[in-house]
Amino acid sequence: MTGRRDHWETVWTTKSPEAVSWHQDDPAPSLAMIEAAGLRKDAAIVDVGGGASVLVDRLLERGHVHVAVLDVSGAALRVAAERLGPLGDDVHWIESDVTSWSPVPGLFDLWHDRAVLHFLTDPAEQAAYAAVLKRATGPGATVILATFAPDGPEKCSGLPVRRHDGATLSALLGPDFRLIEERRQAHVTPGGSTQNFAWCRFARV
Ligand SMILES: C[S@@+](CC[C@H](N)C(=O)[O-])C[C@H]1O[C@@H](n2cnc3c(N)ncnc32)[C@H](O)[C@@H]1O
């Protein structure tokens, strides 16, 4: 969708990555759930809508060797790649809208998404997202989804969001995904406001 790409290219070419509301210096909630999943260092990981997040830096530091970052904005990926320097050469950067991405079937052991799925407010787009997620992962894979919680903000980056919890995410993914862990987190934005997130970890059966 061109409008979506344009929106995010404008964000990532006009704002400082440290000033955007979703910025976090330390992706601790992601790392805690990834740690709990007990992945091997050679697990294939994709951070969907990774933007300029430092999660990829932390994963490389921890010895993960197959890390991909997907984003609809090439500008976002360039921010992350330039920050990493030569280390970024080991990352697979994918510029694509997740809803139209065509991953290698069953390739990924971990699908991670913080604050991307919630932008899909249209049920048809949510279904397209779930279909791509199912194509990308195989049995035993871990799926970590973080969205605004039911009492979280109604908008992000000026766009409306669909808020979720474990029940709505379970309904979206269907019976092949078992909800292992659900947490709430109060994210404090760089501007000092609080946003309630729902974090869910699923295992694909
Ligand atoms: C709120 S930011 C979150 C970034 C990152 N996950 C983090 O936690 O810092 C949303 C990101 O998703 C990307 N994005 C939005 N819609 C997308 C889509 N349909 N497909 C791929 N990326 C998308 C945006 O460019 C942006 O980088």
Coordinates of C-alpha atoms and ligand atoms in Angstrom, one line a residue:
M1 CA 0.0 0.0 0.0
T2 CA 1.7 3.2 -1.2
G3 CA 0.0 5.5 1.4
R4 CA 1.4 3.4 4.2
R5 CA 4.9 3.3 2.8
D6 CA 4.8 7.1 2.2
H7 CA 3.6 7.7 5.8
W8 CA 6.5 5.6 7.3
E9 CA 9.2 7.0 4.9
T10 CA 8.2 10.5 6.0
V11 CA 8.4 9.5 9.6
W12 CA 11.8 7.9 9.3
T13 CA 13.3 10.7 7.1
T14 CA 12.0 13.6 9.3
K15 CA 12.1 12.4 12.9
S16 CA 15.0 11.5 15.1
P17 CA 14.9 7.7 15.8
E18 CA 15.4 8.5 19.5
A19 CA 12.4 10.9 19.6
V20 CA 9.6 8.7 18.2
S21 CA 7.0 7.7 20.7
W22 CA 7.8 4.0 20.5
H23 CA 11.6 4.4 21.0
Q24 CA 13.2 2.5 23.8
D25 CA 16.8 2.5 24.7
D26 CA 16.6 -1.1 26.0
P27 CA 14.2 -3.6 24.4
A28 CA 14.0 -5.5 27.7
P29 CA 10.4 -6.9 27.2
S30 CA 11.4 -8.4 23.8
L31 CA 14.7 -9.8 25.2
A32 CA 12.9 -11.4 28.2
M33 CA 10.4 -13.2 26.0
I34 CA 13.1 -14.3 23.5
E35 CA 15.2 -15.6 26.4
A36 CA 12.2 -17.5 27.8
A37 CA 11.7 -19.1 24.4
G38 CA 15.1 -20.8 24.7
L39 CA 16.2 -20.3 21.1
R40 CA 19.4 -21.7 19.7
K41 CA 21.9 -19.2 18.5
D42 CA 21.5 -20.3 14.9
A43 CA 17.7 -19.9 15.1
A44 CA 16.2 -17.9 12.2
I45 CA 14.7 -14.7 13.6
V46 CA 12.7 -12.0 11.9
D47 CA 11.8 -8.7 13.5
V48 CA 8.7 -7.6 11.6
G49 CA 8.4 -3.9 11.3
G50 CA 11.6 -3.6 13.2
G51 CA 12.1 0.1 12.2
A52 CA 15.2 1.5 13.8
S53 CA 14.9 -0.6 16.9
V54 CA 18.1 -1.7 18.7
L55 CA 16.7 -5.2 19.2
V56 CA 18.8 -6.4 16.2
D57 CA 21.9 -5.0 17.9
R58 CA 21.1 -6.8 21.1
L59 CA 20.5 -10.1 19.3
L60 CA 23.8 -9.9 17.4
E61 CA 25.6 -9.1 20.7
R62 CA 24.0 -12.3 22.2
G63 CA 25.4 -14.4 19.4
H64 CA 22.4 -14.8 17.2
V65 CA 23.6 -15.3 13.6
H66 CA 20.5 -15.5 11.5
V67 CA 18.6 -12.2 12.1
A68 CA 16.3 -10.6 9.5
V69 CA 14.6 -7.2 9.9
L70 CA 11.6 -6.4 7.7
D71 CA 10.1 -3.0 7.4
V72 CA 7.9 -1.2 4.8
S73 CA 10.3 1.8 5.1
G74 CA 13.7 1.5 3.5
A75 CA 14.7 4.7 5.4
A76 CA 14.1 2.9 8.7
L77 CA 16.2 0.0 7.7
R78 CA 19.0 2.3 6.7
V79 CA 19.0 4.0 10.1
A80 CA 19.5 0.6 11.7
A81 CA 22.1 -0.6 9.2
E82 CA 24.1 2.5 9.4
R83 CA 24.1 2.4 13.2
L84 CA 25.4 -1.2 13.1
G85 CA 28.1 -0.5 10.6
P86 CA 29.9 -3.6 9.4
L87 CA 27.9 -5.8 11.8
G88 CA 24.9 -4.9 9.7
D89 CA 26.3 -6.8 6.8
D90 CA 25.3 -10.0 8.7
V91 CA 21.7 -8.9 8.9
H92 CA 19.1 -9.7 6.2
W93 CA 17.3 -6.4 5.6
I94 CA 13.9 -6.8 3.9
E95 CA 12.0 -3.8 2.6
S96 CA 8.4 -4.9 2.3
D97 CA 4.9 -4.5 3.6
V98 CA 4.4 -7.5 5.8
T99 CA 0.9 -8.1 4.5
S100 CA 2.3 -8.7 0.9
W101 CA 5.6 -10.4 1.9
S102 CA 6.3 -13.8 0.6
P103 CA 8.7 -15.5 2.9
V104 CA 10.4 -18.9 2.4
P105 CA 7.8 -21.3 3.9
G106 CA 8.6 -22.4 7.4
L107 CA 12.0 -20.6 7.5
F108 CA 11.7 -18.7 10.7
D109 CA 12.0 -20.0 14.3
L110 CA 11.0 -16.7 15.8
W111 CA 8.6 -14.1 14.5
H112 CA 8.8 -10.9 16.6
D113 CA 6.6 -7.9 16.2
R114 CA 6.5 -4.9 18.5
A115 CA 3.9 -2.3 17.6
V116 CA 3.2 -3.2 13.9
L117 CA 0.2 -5.5 13.8
H118 CA -1.9 -3.0 15.7
F119 CA -1.8 -0.7 12.7
L120 CA -3.9 -3.2 10.8
T121 CA -7.4 -2.2 11.6
D122 CA -9.1 -3.9 8.6
P123 CA -9.9 -7.5 9.3
A124 CA -8.9 -8.5 5.8
E125 CA -5.4 -7.0 6.4
Q126 CA -5.2 -8.8 9.8
A127 CA -6.0 -12.0 8.0
A128 CA -3.4 -11.3 5.4
Y129 CA -0.8 -10.7 8.2
A130 CA -1.8 -14.0 9.9
A131 CA -1.4 -15.9 6.6
V132 CA 2.1 -14.5 6.1
L133 CA 3.0 -15.3 9.7
K134 CA 1.8 -18.9 9.2
R135 CA 3.7 -19.2 5.9
A136 CA 6.9 -17.9 7.5
T137 CA 6.9 -20.2 10.6
G138 CA 6.9 -23.9 11.0
P139 CA 6.0 -26.3 13.9
G140 CA 7.8 -25.4 17.1
A141 CA 8.3 -21.8 16.1
T142 CA 7.9 -18.9 18.6
V143 CA 5.7 -15.9 17.9
I144 CA 6.1 -12.7 20.0
L145 CA 3.5 -10.0 19.4
A146 CA 3.3 -6.7 21.2
T147 CA 0.4 -4.4 20.6
F148 CA -1.3 -1.6 22.4
A149 CA -3.4 -3.2 25.1
P150 CA -7.2 -2.7 25.3
D151 CA -6.6 0.3 27.6
G152 CA -3.7 1.6 25.5
P153 CA -3.8 4.5 23.1
E154 CA -6.2 4.6 20.2
K155 CA -3.6 6.0 17.9
C156 CA 0.1 5.7 17.2
S157 CA 2.1 7.9 14.8
G158 CA -1.2 9.7 14.0
L159 CA -2.8 6.4 12.7
P160 CA -5.7 4.5 14.3
V161 CA -4.8 1.2 15.9
R162 CA -6.6 -2.0 16.7
R163 CA -5.8 -2.8 20.3
H164 CA -5.4 -6.5 21.4
D165 CA -4.9 -8.9 24.2
G166 CA -4.2 -12.6 24.4
A167 CA -7.7 -13.5 23.5
T168 CA -8.0 -11.4 20.3
L169 CA -4.5 -12.4 19.2
S170 CA -5.2 -16.1 19.8
A171 CA -8.4 -15.8 17.7
L172 CA -6.4 -14.2 14.9
L173 CA -3.7 -16.8 14.8
G174 CA -6.0 -19.8 15.3
P175 CA -5.6 -23.2 16.9
D176 CA -2.1 -23.9 15.6
F177 CA -0.7 -21.3 18.0
R178 CA -0.7 -21.9 21.8
L179 CA -0.5 -18.9 24.1
I180 CA 2.4 -19.5 26.4
E181 CA 2.9 -16.2 28.1
E182 CA 0.9 -12.9 28.3
R183 CA 2.2 -9.8 30.0
R184 CA 1.3 -6.1 30.3
Q185 CA 3.9 -3.4 30.0
A186 CA 3.7 0.3 30.6
H187 CA 5.9 1.9 28.0
V188 CA 7.1 5.4 28.8
T189 CA 7.6 7.4 25.6
P190 CA 10.5 9.8 25.2
G191 CA 8.0 12.6 25.8
G192 CA 7.1 11.1 29.2
S193 CA 3.6 9.7 28.6
T194 CA 2.7 6.1 29.3
Q195 CA 1.3 3.6 26.8
N196 CA -0.1 0.2 27.9
F197 CA 1.1 -2.7 25.8
A198 CA 0.0 -6.3 25.7
W199 CA 2.8 -8.8 25.1
C200 CA 2.0 -12.3 24.0
R201 CA 4.3 -15.3 23.3
F202 CA 2.9 -18.2 21.3
A203 CA 4.3 -21.5 20.4
R204 CA 3.3 -23.0 17.0
V205 CA 2.2 -26.6 17.6
Ligands
LIG1 C1 5.7 1.9 15.9 S1 7.0 1.5 14.9 C2 7.7 0.2 15.8 C3 9.2 -0.1 15.4 C4 9.9 -1.2 16.1 N1 9.2 -2.5 16.0 C5 10.1 -0.8 17.6 O1 9.6 -1.5 18.5 O2 10.8 0.1 17.8 C6 6.2 0.6 13.5 C7 7.2 0.2 12.4 O3 6.5 -0.7 11.6 C8 6.7 -0.3 10.2 N2 5.5 -0.7 9.5 C9 4.3 -0.2 9.7 N3 3.4 -0.9 8.9 C10 4.1 -1.9 8.3 C11 3.7 -2.9 7.4 N4 2.5 -3.1 7.0 N5 4.7 -3.8 7.0 C12 6.0 -3.6 7.4 N6 6.4 -2.6 8.3 C13 5.4 -1.8 8.7 C14 7.0 1.2 10.3 O4 7.8 1.6 9.2 C15 7.7 1.3 11.6 O5 9.1 1.1 11.4

